[in-house]
Amino acid sequence: MNKFSIVFLVIIFQLISNVCLAEGLSRVTLETASPQKLSLTVGKSIIVRSPEKVKRVSLVAPEIADAMVLTPWQIYLTGKAPGVTNITLWEETDKVSAILDLEVSPDIVRLKEMLTKLFPEEKSIKIEATHDNITLSGSVSSTVILSQVLALAEPFFPKKVINLMEVSGVHQVMIEVRVAEMSRGLLRRLGFNLNWSNNNGKNFGVSLLNNLTSGTAGGLTTGISDKINAIIGFLSHGASWTFFVDALKEQGLLKVLAEPTLITLSGKQAHFLAGGEFPVPVPQTSGAGGQTITIEYKSFGVGLNFTPTVLSSKKINMQISPEVSELDFSNAVTIGGFTIPALTTRRVSTVVELADGQSFAIAGIIKDDTRQVVSKFPLLGDIPVLGALFRSNSFQKSETELIVIVTPHLVKPVDMAKQTLPTDQYVEPNDLEFYLFGDTEGKGQPSNPLSPMERKQSLEGEGFGHVKPKEEQK
């Protein structure tokens, strides 16, 4: 190669270097004293300047980066794939001039531009390249935005997105539930049994209709059930007549009202039960071949399970399952001498989305039962008027309606000093008020009274329960 050719190559390399610098590429000056760390983005390039002439360049992982010598003092590096590699530079004397620890990171510029364009209000999202992954950190305003950001980042870096983002705002949900049930029942019952005997029980007649009474073969001994509420007897021509009457009209009214208030974190389940538990014997086979009885407890009453998910500061998703159950001894079973009652249960399960403070009602849970039973002797029970003595009538009707009203709230911890309790407004009566006027509460001021505004702020509403301050009761 002649002198003219060498000069021409030097000019070409210098032109390439100047063009690269004009396009905004950075230039790095090496220090030969210690290994130097360099960071590079996939698809981007930098120019490395060596203080000594470079004779040879060695690249450990050419699939991660590419190195090209522009001049004896300049090396052109390009990032090809995320990863870490080493570059070694040799001088003309075959001495190691420098060692570079090169880290090539993913290109996150396009993802940042897309997130800024689609979510201009989310100013707290941070994106960082970590080795061959990207890390999303910071905070977003709702879980909906969180899922959308992750869905947008996944096509850019498939299975390489590390999510460290948090949802800002309040994550504690207080739910107010009102469970109201009204049940009305009507029962009408009329039945007759008779007992006739003559000649010291040698001649007899007994009716055992509908198990109102029970008699022996001689008919002289008669057992009476708890349904009998009237007995009429008389003698006629040496014969003994006894009539057993079952006449009943019953009306019932049942009211169930529960107002539980629960607080839980977003995504966590909360449970409430106002009722009790009843024992259920469970036979167990022992090792010796015998049986032992263990006890399990089943709950009943007004129960509530709910799992809230805070979607944003204005929307809450709730999975709620209220339940109302009561013991039913009319359908009880007897096992091993133990009487186990059945359960009458009304259960609802639903998923809704509400704003903070909105309510929804689960209504229309109506149960209407009508039962009519007529037990009678053939032919005799069909006789007009007198046939009533040979039949038993029972009419039963029940109506039940259940309504559940649910109201969620996003809540924050409040100052305990501003909390009111039912005992705060109580004042002990003095001797004059208690003995002379019979007052159970004094008329003085409580020890720690609060203004009406403080009471509303402390309870975030009108108040809980039935106990109110005295000025509000008037």
PDB file of N, CA and C in Angstrom, residues 208-293:
ATOM      1  N   LEU A 208    -108.216 -42.434  66.023  1.00  0.00           N
ATOM      2  CA  LEU A 208    -106.823 -42.002  66.199  1.00  0.00           C
ATOM      3  C   LEU A 208    -106.373 -41.173  64.987  1.00  0.00           C
ATOM      4  N   LEU A 209    -107.227 -40.292  64.548  1.00  0.00           N
ATOM      5  CA  LEU A 209    -106.964 -39.539  63.328  1.00  0.00           C
ATOM      6  C   LEU A 209    -105.863 -38.492  63.548  1.00  0.00           C
ATOM      7  N   ASN A 210    -104.906 -38.471  62.628  1.00  0.00           N
ATOM      8  CA  ASN A 210    -103.848 -37.447  62.576  1.00  0.00           C
ATOM      9  C   ASN A 210    -102.976 -37.428  63.830  1.00  0.00           C
ATOM     10  N   ASN A 211    -102.926 -38.592  64.525  1.00  0.00           N
ATOM     11  CA  ASN A 211    -102.043 -38.740  65.691  1.00  0.00           C
ATOM     12  C   ASN A 211    -102.349 -37.742  66.799  1.00  0.00           C
ATOM     13  N   LEU A 212    -103.626 -37.376  66.918  1.00  0.00           N
ATOM     14  CA  LEU A 212    -103.988 -36.487  68.026  1.00  0.00           C
ATOM     15  C   LEU A 212    -104.025 -37.250  69.344  1.00  0.00           C
ATOM     16  N   THR A 213    -104.457 -38.491  69.275  1.00  0.00           N
ATOM     17  CA  THR A 213    -104.496 -39.344  70.462  1.00  0.00           C
ATOM     18  C   THR A 213    -103.951 -40.713  70.090  1.00  0.00           C
ATOM     19  N   SER A 214    -103.659 -41.497  71.137  1.00  0.00           N
ATOM     20  CA  SER A 214    -103.204 -42.876  70.957  1.00  0.00           C
ATOM     21  C   SER A 214    -103.862 -43.730  72.029  1.00  0.00           C
ATOM     22  N   GLY A 215    -104.312 -44.942  71.667  1.00  0.00           N
ATOM     23  CA  GLY A 215    -105.029 -45.786  72.625  1.00  0.00           C
ATOM     24  C   GLY A 215    -104.511 -47.201  72.601  1.00  0.00           C
ATOM     25  N   THR A 216    -104.849 -47.962  73.692  1.00  0.00           N
ATOM     26  CA  THR A 216    -104.482 -49.368  73.772  1.00  0.00           C
ATOM     27  C   THR A 216    -105.535 -50.207  73.065  1.00  0.00           C
ATOM     28  N   ALA A 217    -105.292 -51.490  73.041  1.00  0.00           N
ATOM     29  CA  ALA A 217    -106.237 -52.383  72.354  1.00  0.00           C
ATOM     30  C   ALA A 217    -107.596 -52.363  73.021  1.00  0.00           C
ATOM     31  N   GLY A 218    -107.640 -52.172  74.356  1.00  0.00           N
ATOM     32  CA  GLY A 218    -108.914 -52.136  75.062  1.00  0.00           C
ATOM     33  C   GLY A 218    -109.628 -50.822  74.926  1.00  0.00           C
ATOM     34  N   GLY A 219    -108.917 -49.800  74.509  1.00  0.00           N
ATOM     35  CA  GLY A 219    -109.536 -48.495  74.325  1.00  0.00           C
ATOM     36  C   GLY A 219    -109.762 -47.734  75.598  1.00  0.00           C
ATOM     37  N   LEU A 220    -109.359 -48.286  76.724  1.00  0.00           N
ATOM     38  CA  LEU A 220    -109.607 -47.597  77.981  1.00  0.00           C
ATOM     39  C   LEU A 220    -108.496 -46.597  78.310  1.00  0.00           C
ATOM     40  N   THR A 221    -107.315 -46.839  77.807  1.00  0.00           N
ATOM     41  CA  THR A 221    -106.185 -45.948  78.066  1.00  0.00           C
ATOM     42  C   THR A 221    -105.912 -45.136  76.816  1.00  0.00           C
ATOM     43  N   THR A 222    -105.900 -43.818  76.938  1.00  0.00           N
ATOM     44  CA  THR A 222    -105.728 -42.936  75.782  1.00  0.00           C
ATOM     45  C   THR A 222    -104.600 -41.954  76.062  1.00  0.00           C
ATOM     46  N   GLY A 223    -103.643 -41.915  75.137  1.00  0.00           N
ATOM     47  CA  GLY A 223    -102.570 -40.943  75.225  1.00  0.00           C
ATOM     48  C   GLY A 223    -102.932 -39.698  74.428  1.00  0.00           C
ATOM     49  N   ILE A 224    -102.539 -38.556  74.937  1.00  0.00           N
ATOM     50  CA  ILE A 224    -102.920 -37.278  74.323  1.00  0.00           C
ATOM     51  C   ILE A 224    -101.652 -36.566  73.860  1.00  0.00           C
ATOM     52  N   SER A 225    -101.667 -36.114  72.620  1.00  0.00           N
ATOM     53  CA  SER A 225    -100.528 -35.350  72.109  1.00  0.00           C
ATOM     54  C   SER A 225    -100.634 -33.895  72.556  1.00  0.00           C
ATOM     55  N   ASP A 226     -99.546 -33.146  72.340  1.00  0.00           N
ATOM     56  CA  ASP A 226     -99.536 -31.743  72.746  1.00  0.00           C
ATOM     57  C   ASP A 226    -100.394 -30.874  71.837  1.00  0.00           C
ATOM     58  N   LYS A 227    -100.972 -31.439  70.757  1.00  0.00           N
ATOM     59  CA  LYS A 227    -101.854 -30.672  69.888  1.00  0.00           C
ATOM     60  C   LYS A 227    -103.254 -30.498  70.488  1.00  0.00           C
ATOM     61  N   ILE A 228    -103.622 -31.364  71.390  1.00  0.00           N
ATOM     62  CA  ILE A 228    -104.968 -31.301  71.974  1.00  0.00           C
ATOM     63  C   ILE A 228    -105.051 -30.108  72.913  1.00  0.00           C
ATOM     64  N   ASN A 229    -106.058 -29.257  72.709  1.00  0.00           N
ATOM     65  CA  ASN A 229    -106.242 -28.117  73.599  1.00  0.00           C
ATOM     66  C   ASN A 229    -107.642 -28.054  74.204  1.00  0.00           C
ATOM     67  N   ALA A 230    -108.450 -29.109  73.998  1.00  0.00           N
ATOM     68  CA  ALA A 230    -109.783 -29.176  74.629  1.00  0.00           C
ATOM     69  C   ALA A 230    -110.217 -30.633  74.705  1.00  0.00           C
ATOM     70  N   ILE A 231    -110.805 -31.013  75.868  1.00  0.00           N
ATOM     71  CA  ILE A 231    -111.310 -32.379  76.086  1.00  0.00           C
ATOM     72  C   ILE A 231    -112.725 -32.270  76.632  1.00  0.00           C
ATOM     73  N   ILE A 232    -113.653 -32.956  76.001  1.00  0.00           N
ATOM     74  CA  ILE A 232    -115.058 -32.935  76.417  1.00  0.00           C
ATOM     75  C   ILE A 232    -115.501 -34.379  76.646  1.00  0.00           C
ATOM     76  N   GLY A 233    -116.116 -34.663  77.818  1.00  0.00           N
ATOM     77  CA  GLY A 233    -116.586 -36.017  78.128  1.00  0.00           C
ATOM     78  C   GLY A 233    -117.959 -35.993  78.788  1.00  0.00           C
ATOM     79  N   PHE A 234    -118.764 -37.046  78.528  1.00  0.00           N
ATOM     80  CA  PHE A 234    -120.080 -37.167  79.168  1.00  0.00           C
ATOM     81  C   PHE A 234    -120.485 -38.633  79.129  1.00  0.00           C
ATOM     82  N   LEU A 235    -121.503 -38.963  79.977  1.00  0.00           N
ATOM     83  CA  LEU A 235    -122.061 -40.317  80.061  1.00  0.00           C
ATOM     84  C   LEU A 235    -123.442 -40.321  79.439  1.00  0.00           C
ATOM     85  N   SER A 236    -123.720 -41.370  78.713  1.00  0.00           N
ATOM     86  CA  SER A 236    -125.038 -41.499  78.078  1.00  0.00           C
ATOM     87  C   SER A 236    -125.425 -42.970  78.029  1.00  0.00           C
ATOM     88  N   HIS A 237    -126.491 -43.316  78.840  1.00  0.00           N
ATOM     89  CA  HIS A 237    -127.001 -44.696  78.870  1.00  0.00           C
ATOM     90  C   HIS A 237    -125.909 -45.692  79.216  1.00  0.00           C
ATOM     91  N   GLY A 238    -125.108 -45.339  80.210  1.00  0.00           N
ATOM     92  CA  GLY A 238    -124.067 -46.236  80.676  1.00  0.00           C
ATOM     93  C   GLY A 238    -122.818 -46.259  79.826  1.00  0.00           C
ATOM     94  N   ALA A 239    -122.777 -45.431  78.803  1.00  0.00           N
ATOM     95  CA  ALA A 239    -121.593 -45.380  77.929  1.00  0.00           C
ATOM     96  C   ALA A 239    -120.838 -44.077  78.186  1.00  0.00           C
ATOM     97  N   SER A 240    -119.507 -44.179  78.114  1.00  0.00           N
ATOM     98  CA  SER A 240    -118.641 -43.029  78.344  1.00  0.00           C
ATOM     99  C   SER A 240    -118.165 -42.488  76.995  1.00  0.00           C
ATOM    100  N   TRP A 241    -118.422 -41.204  76.756  1.00  0.00           N
ATOM    101  CA  TRP A 241    -118.003 -40.528  75.518  1.00  0.00           C
ATOM    102  C   TRP A 241    -116.970 -39.456  75.876  1.00  0.00           C
ATOM    103  N   THR A 242    -115.882 -39.452  75.138  1.00  0.00           N
ATOM    104  CA  THR A 242    -114.830 -38.439  75.328  1.00  0.00           C
ATOM    105  C   THR A 242    -114.421 -37.902  73.965  1.00  0.00           C
ATOM    106  N   PHE A 243    -114.454 -36.574  73.834  1.00  0.00           N
ATOM    107  CA  PHE A 243    -114.048 -35.913  72.586  1.00  0.00           C
ATOM    108  C   PHE A 243    -112.778 -35.106  72.840  1.00  0.00           C
ATOM    109  N   PHE A 244    -111.821 -35.300  71.987  1.00  0.00           N
ATOM    110  CA  PHE A 244    -110.547 -34.573  72.059  1.00  0.00           C
ATOM    111  C   PHE A 244    -110.517 -33.583  70.892  1.00  0.00           C
ATOM    112  N   VAL A 245    -110.351 -32.307  71.209  1.00  0.00           N
ATOM    113  CA  VAL A 245    -110.467 -31.251  70.205  1.00  0.00           C
ATOM    114  C   VAL A 245    -109.108 -30.578  70.012  1.00  0.00           C
ATOM    115  N   ASP A 246    -108.732 -30.446  68.743  1.00  0.00           N
ATOM    116  CA  ASP A 246    -107.536 -29.690  68.368  1.00  0.00           C
ATOM    117  C   ASP A 246    -107.999 -28.490  67.546  1.00  0.00           C
ATOM    118  N   ALA A 247    -108.095 -27.342  68.193  1.00  0.00           N
ATOM    119  CA  ALA A 247    -108.524 -26.109  67.519  1.00  0.00           C
ATOM    120  C   ALA A 247    -107.494 -25.023  67.809  1.00  0.00           C
ATOM    121  N   LEU A 248    -106.917 -24.472  66.749  1.00  0.00           N
ATOM    122  CA  LEU A 248    -105.844 -23.508  66.936  1.00  0.00           C
ATOM    123  C   LEU A 248    -105.827 -22.520  65.775  1.00  0.00           C
ATOM    124  N   LYS A 249    -105.665 -21.256  66.118  1.00  0.00           N
ATOM    125  CA  LYS A 249    -105.420 -20.208  65.126  1.00  0.00           C
ATOM    126  C   LYS A 249    -104.236 -19.393  65.632  1.00  0.00           C
ATOM    127  N   GLU A 250    -103.201 -19.326  64.825  1.00  0.00           N
ATOM    128  CA  GLU A 250    -101.949 -18.716  65.266  1.00  0.00           C
ATOM    129  C   GLU A 250    -101.438 -17.756  64.205  1.00  0.00           C
ATOM    130  N   GLN A 251    -100.995 -16.583  64.647  1.00  0.00           N
ATOM    131  CA  GLN A 251    -100.393 -15.596  63.767  1.00  0.00           C
ATOM    132  C   GLN A 251     -99.016 -15.218  64.327  1.00  0.00           C
ATOM    133  N   GLY A 252     -98.038 -15.125  63.443  1.00  0.00           N
ATOM    134  CA  GLY A 252     -96.686 -14.813  63.889  1.00  0.00           C
ATOM    135  C   GLY A 252     -96.049 -13.739  63.023  1.00  0.00           C
ATOM    136  N   LEU A 253     -95.169 -12.974  63.626  1.00  0.00           N
ATOM    137  CA  LEU A 253     -94.453 -11.913  62.921  1.00  0.00           C
ATOM    138  C   LEU A 253     -93.000 -11.929  63.387  1.00  0.00           C
ATOM    139  N   LEU A 254     -92.089 -11.970  62.428  1.00  0.00           N
ATOM    140  CA  LEU A 254     -90.669 -12.012  62.731  1.00  0.00           C
ATOM    141  C   LEU A 254     -89.977 -10.867  62.008  1.00  0.00           C
ATOM    142  N   LYS A 255     -89.151 -10.138  62.741  1.00  0.00           N
ATOM    143  CA  LYS A 255     -88.388  -9.033  62.182  1.00  0.00           C
ATOM    144  C   LYS A 255     -86.911  -9.276  62.467  1.00  0.00           C
ATOM    145  N   VAL A 256     -86.085  -9.220  61.416  1.00  0.00           N
ATOM    146  CA  VAL A 256     -84.646  -9.385  61.538  1.00  0.00           C
ATOM    147  C   VAL A 256     -83.983  -8.160  60.914  1.00  0.00           C
ATOM    148  N   LEU A 257     -83.159  -7.494  61.676  1.00  0.00           N
ATOM    149  CA  LEU A 257     -82.447  -6.319  61.178  1.00  0.00           C
ATOM    150  C   LEU A 257     -81.020  -6.360  61.705  1.00  0.00           C
ATOM    151  N   ALA A 258     -80.070  -6.322  60.786  1.00  0.00           N
ATOM    152  CA  ALA A 258     -78.656  -6.273  61.159  1.00  0.00           C
ATOM    153  C   ALA A 258     -77.984  -5.192  60.325  1.00  0.00           C
ATOM    154  N   GLU A 259     -77.108  -4.438  60.961  1.00  0.00           N
ATOM    155  CA  GLU A 259     -76.403  -3.353  60.278  1.00  0.00           C
ATOM    156  C   GLU A 259     -74.906  -3.479  60.554  1.00  0.00           C
ATOM    157  N   PRO A 260     -74.258  -4.488  59.996  1.00  0.00           N
ATOM    158  CA  PRO A 260     -72.817  -4.624  60.224  1.00  0.00           C
ATOM    159  C   PRO A 260     -72.021  -3.595  59.421  1.00  0.00           C
ATOM    160  N   THR A 261     -70.893  -3.199  59.968  1.00  0.00           N
ATOM    161  CA  THR A 261     -69.951  -2.292  59.301  1.00  0.00           C
ATOM    162  C   THR A 261     -68.572  -2.931  59.356  1.00  0.00           C
ATOM    163  N   LEU A 262     -67.994  -3.179  58.185  1.00  0.00           N
ATOM    164  CA  LEU A 262     -66.712  -3.867  58.097  1.00  0.00           C
ATOM    165  C   LEU A 262     -65.705  -3.015  57.339  1.00  0.00           C
ATOM    166  N   ILE A 263     -64.435  -3.188  57.667  1.00  0.00           N
ATOM    167  CA  ILE A 263     -63.351  -2.488  56.989  1.00  0.00           C
ATOM    168  C   ILE A 263     -62.284  -3.511  56.617  1.00  0.00           C
ATOM    169  N   THR A 264     -61.824  -3.447  55.375  1.00  0.00           N
ATOM    170  CA  THR A 264     -60.773  -4.342  54.920  1.00  0.00           C
ATOM    171  C   THR A 264     -59.980  -3.659  53.818  1.00  0.00           C
ATOM    172  N   LEU A 265     -58.845  -4.244  53.475  1.00  0.00           N
ATOM    173  CA  LEU A 265     -58.011  -3.725  52.417  1.00  0.00           C
ATOM    174  C   LEU A 265     -58.514  -4.187  51.054  1.00  0.00           C
ATOM    175  N   SER A 266     -58.111  -3.474  50.034  1.00  0.00           N
ATOM    176  CA  SER A 266     -58.495  -3.832  48.677  1.00  0.00           C
ATOM    177  C   SER A 266     -57.945  -5.209  48.326  1.00  0.00           C
ATOM    178  N   GLY A 267     -58.827  -6.077  47.838  1.00  0.00           N
ATOM    179  CA  GLY A 267     -58.434  -7.430  47.466  1.00  0.00           C
ATOM    180  C   GLY A 267     -58.463  -8.432  48.594  1.00  0.00           C
ATOM    181  N   LYS A 268     -58.753  -8.005  49.829  1.00  0.00           N
ATOM    182  CA  LYS A 268     -58.803  -8.911  50.972  1.00  0.00           C
ATOM    183  C   LYS A 268     -60.252  -9.144  51.390  1.00  0.00           C
ATOM    184  N   GLN A 269     -60.523 -10.348  51.859  1.00  0.00           N
ATOM    185  CA  GLN A 269     -61.884 -10.724  52.243  1.00  0.00           C
ATOM    186  C   GLN A 269     -62.164 -10.358  53.695  1.00  0.00           C
ATOM    187  N   ALA A 270     -63.376  -9.915  53.937  1.00  0.00           N
ATOM    188  CA  ALA A 270     -63.835  -9.629  55.300  1.00  0.00           C
ATOM    189  C   ALA A 270     -65.086 -10.458  55.569  1.00  0.00           C
ATOM    190  N   HIS A 271     -65.276 -10.843  56.828  1.00  0.00           N
ATOM    191  CA  HIS A 271     -66.388 -11.721  57.200  1.00  0.00           C
ATOM    192  C   HIS A 271     -67.059 -11.175  58.443  1.00  0.00           C
ATOM    193  N   PHE A 272     -68.376 -11.298  58.467  1.00  0.00           N
ATOM    194  CA  PHE A 272     -69.180 -10.852  59.618  1.00  0.00           C
ATOM    195  C   PHE A 272     -70.247 -11.900  59.893  1.00  0.00           C
ATOM    196  N   LEU A 273     -70.499 -12.156  61.185  1.00  0.00           N
ATOM    197  CA  LEU A 273     -71.552 -13.086  61.580  1.00  0.00           C
ATOM    198  C   LEU A 273     -72.185 -12.598  62.865  1.00  0.00           C
ATOM    199  N   ALA A 274     -73.503 -12.377  62.821  1.00  0.00           N
ATOM    200  CA  ALA A 274     -74.281 -12.058  64.024  1.00  0.00           C
ATOM    201  C   ALA A 274     -75.257 -13.203  64.224  1.00  0.00           C
ATOM    202  N   GLY A 275     -74.916 -14.097  65.102  1.00  0.00           N
ATOM    203  CA  GLY A 275     -75.745 -15.281  65.306  1.00  0.00           C
ATOM    204  C   GLY A 275     -75.091 -16.181  66.322  1.00  0.00           C
ATOM    205  N   GLY A 276     -74.825 -17.400  65.936  1.00  0.00           N
ATOM    206  CA  GLY A 276     -74.222 -18.341  66.862  1.00  0.00           C
ATOM    207  C   GLY A 276     -73.798 -19.601  66.132  1.00  0.00           C
ATOM    208  N   GLU A 277     -73.458 -20.604  66.915  1.00  0.00           N
ATOM    209  CA  GLU A 277     -73.061 -21.898  66.393  1.00  0.00           C
ATOM    210  C   GLU A 277     -73.757 -22.987  67.188  1.00  0.00           C
ATOM    211  N   PHE A 278     -74.156 -24.047  66.490  1.00  0.00           N
ATOM    212  CA  PHE A 278     -74.783 -25.171  67.179  1.00  0.00           C
ATOM    213  C   PHE A 278     -73.956 -26.435  66.931  1.00  0.00           C
ATOM    214  N   PRO A 279     -73.883 -27.322  67.938  1.00  0.00           N
ATOM    215  CA  PRO A 279     -73.030 -28.511  67.813  1.00  0.00           C
ATOM    216  C   PRO A 279     -73.674 -29.583  66.941  1.00  0.00           C
ATOM    217  N   VAL A 280     -72.847 -30.248  66.162  1.00  0.00           N
ATOM    218  CA  VAL A 280     -73.279 -31.360  65.320  1.00  0.00           C
ATOM    219  C   VAL A 280     -72.389 -32.554  65.632  1.00  0.00           C
ATOM    220  N   PRO A 281     -72.939 -33.648  66.151  1.00  0.00           N
ATOM    221  CA  PRO A 281     -72.113 -34.829  66.441  1.00  0.00           C
ATOM    222  C   PRO A 281     -71.720 -35.545  65.149  1.00  0.00           C
ATOM    223  N   VAL A 282     -70.468 -35.930  65.080  1.00  0.00           N
ATOM    224  CA  VAL A 282     -69.947 -36.626  63.900  1.00  0.00           C
ATOM    225  C   VAL A 282     -69.313 -37.931  64.373  1.00  0.00           C
ATOM    226  N   PRO A 283     -69.859 -39.090  63.960  1.00  0.00           N
ATOM    227  CA  PRO A 283     -69.250 -40.374  64.356  1.00  0.00           C
ATOM    228  C   PRO A 283     -67.892 -40.562  63.694  1.00  0.00           C
ATOM    229  N   GLN A 284     -66.936 -41.027  64.467  1.00  0.00           N
ATOM    230  CA  GLN A 284     -65.599 -41.301  63.981  1.00  0.00           C
ATOM    231  C   GLN A 284     -65.230 -42.733  64.351  1.00  0.00           C
ATOM    232  N   THR A 285     -64.590 -43.431  63.399  1.00  0.00           N
ATOM    233  CA  THR A 285     -64.155 -44.808  63.642  1.00  0.00           C
ATOM    234  C   THR A 285     -62.785 -44.777  64.306  1.00  0.00           C
ATOM    235  N   SER A 286     -62.698 -45.417  65.472  1.00  0.00           N
ATOM    236  CA  SER A 286     -61.436 -45.438  66.209  1.00  0.00           C
ATOM    237  C   SER A 286     -60.557 -46.578  65.713  1.00  0.00           C
ATOM    238  N   GLY A 287     -59.320 -46.600  66.172  1.00  0.00           N
ATOM    239  CA  GLY A 287     -58.386 -47.631  65.729  1.00  0.00           C
ATOM    240  C   GLY A 287     -58.759 -49.018  66.196  1.00  0.00           C
ATOM    241  N   ALA A 288     -59.442 -49.148  67.316  1.00  0.00           N
ATOM    242  CA  ALA A 288     -59.824 -50.460  67.841  1.00  0.00           C
ATOM    243  C   ALA A 288     -61.081 -50.999  67.196  1.00  0.00           C
ATOM    244  N   GLY A 289     -61.629 -50.321  66.207  1.00  0.00           N
ATOM    245  CA  GLY A 289     -62.841 -50.790  65.557  1.00  0.00           C
ATOM    246  C   GLY A 289     -64.110 -50.205  66.135  1.00  0.00           C
ATOM    247  N   GLY A 290     -64.001 -49.459  67.226  1.00  0.00           N
ATOM    248  CA  GLY A 290     -65.177 -48.837  67.807  1.00  0.00           C
ATOM    249  C   GLY A 290     -65.463 -47.486  67.180  1.00  0.00           C
ATOM    250  N   GLN A 291     -66.422 -46.800  67.741  1.00  0.00           N
ATOM    251  CA  GLN A 291     -66.809 -45.484  67.250  1.00  0.00           C
ATOM    252  C   GLN A 291     -66.741 -44.462  68.375  1.00  0.00           C
ATOM    253  N   THR A 292     -66.261 -43.322  68.041  1.00  0.00           N
ATOM    254  CA  THR A 292     -66.268 -42.191  68.951  1.00  0.00           C
ATOM    255  C   THR A 292     -67.037 -41.042  68.319  1.00  0.00           C
ATOM    256  N   ILE A 293     -67.555 -40.184  69.135  1.00  0.00           N
ATOM    257  CA  ILE A 293     -68.352 -39.047  68.670  1.00  0.00           C
ATOM    258  C   ILE A 293     -67.535 -37.771  68.856  1.00  0.00           C
TER     259      ILE A 293
END
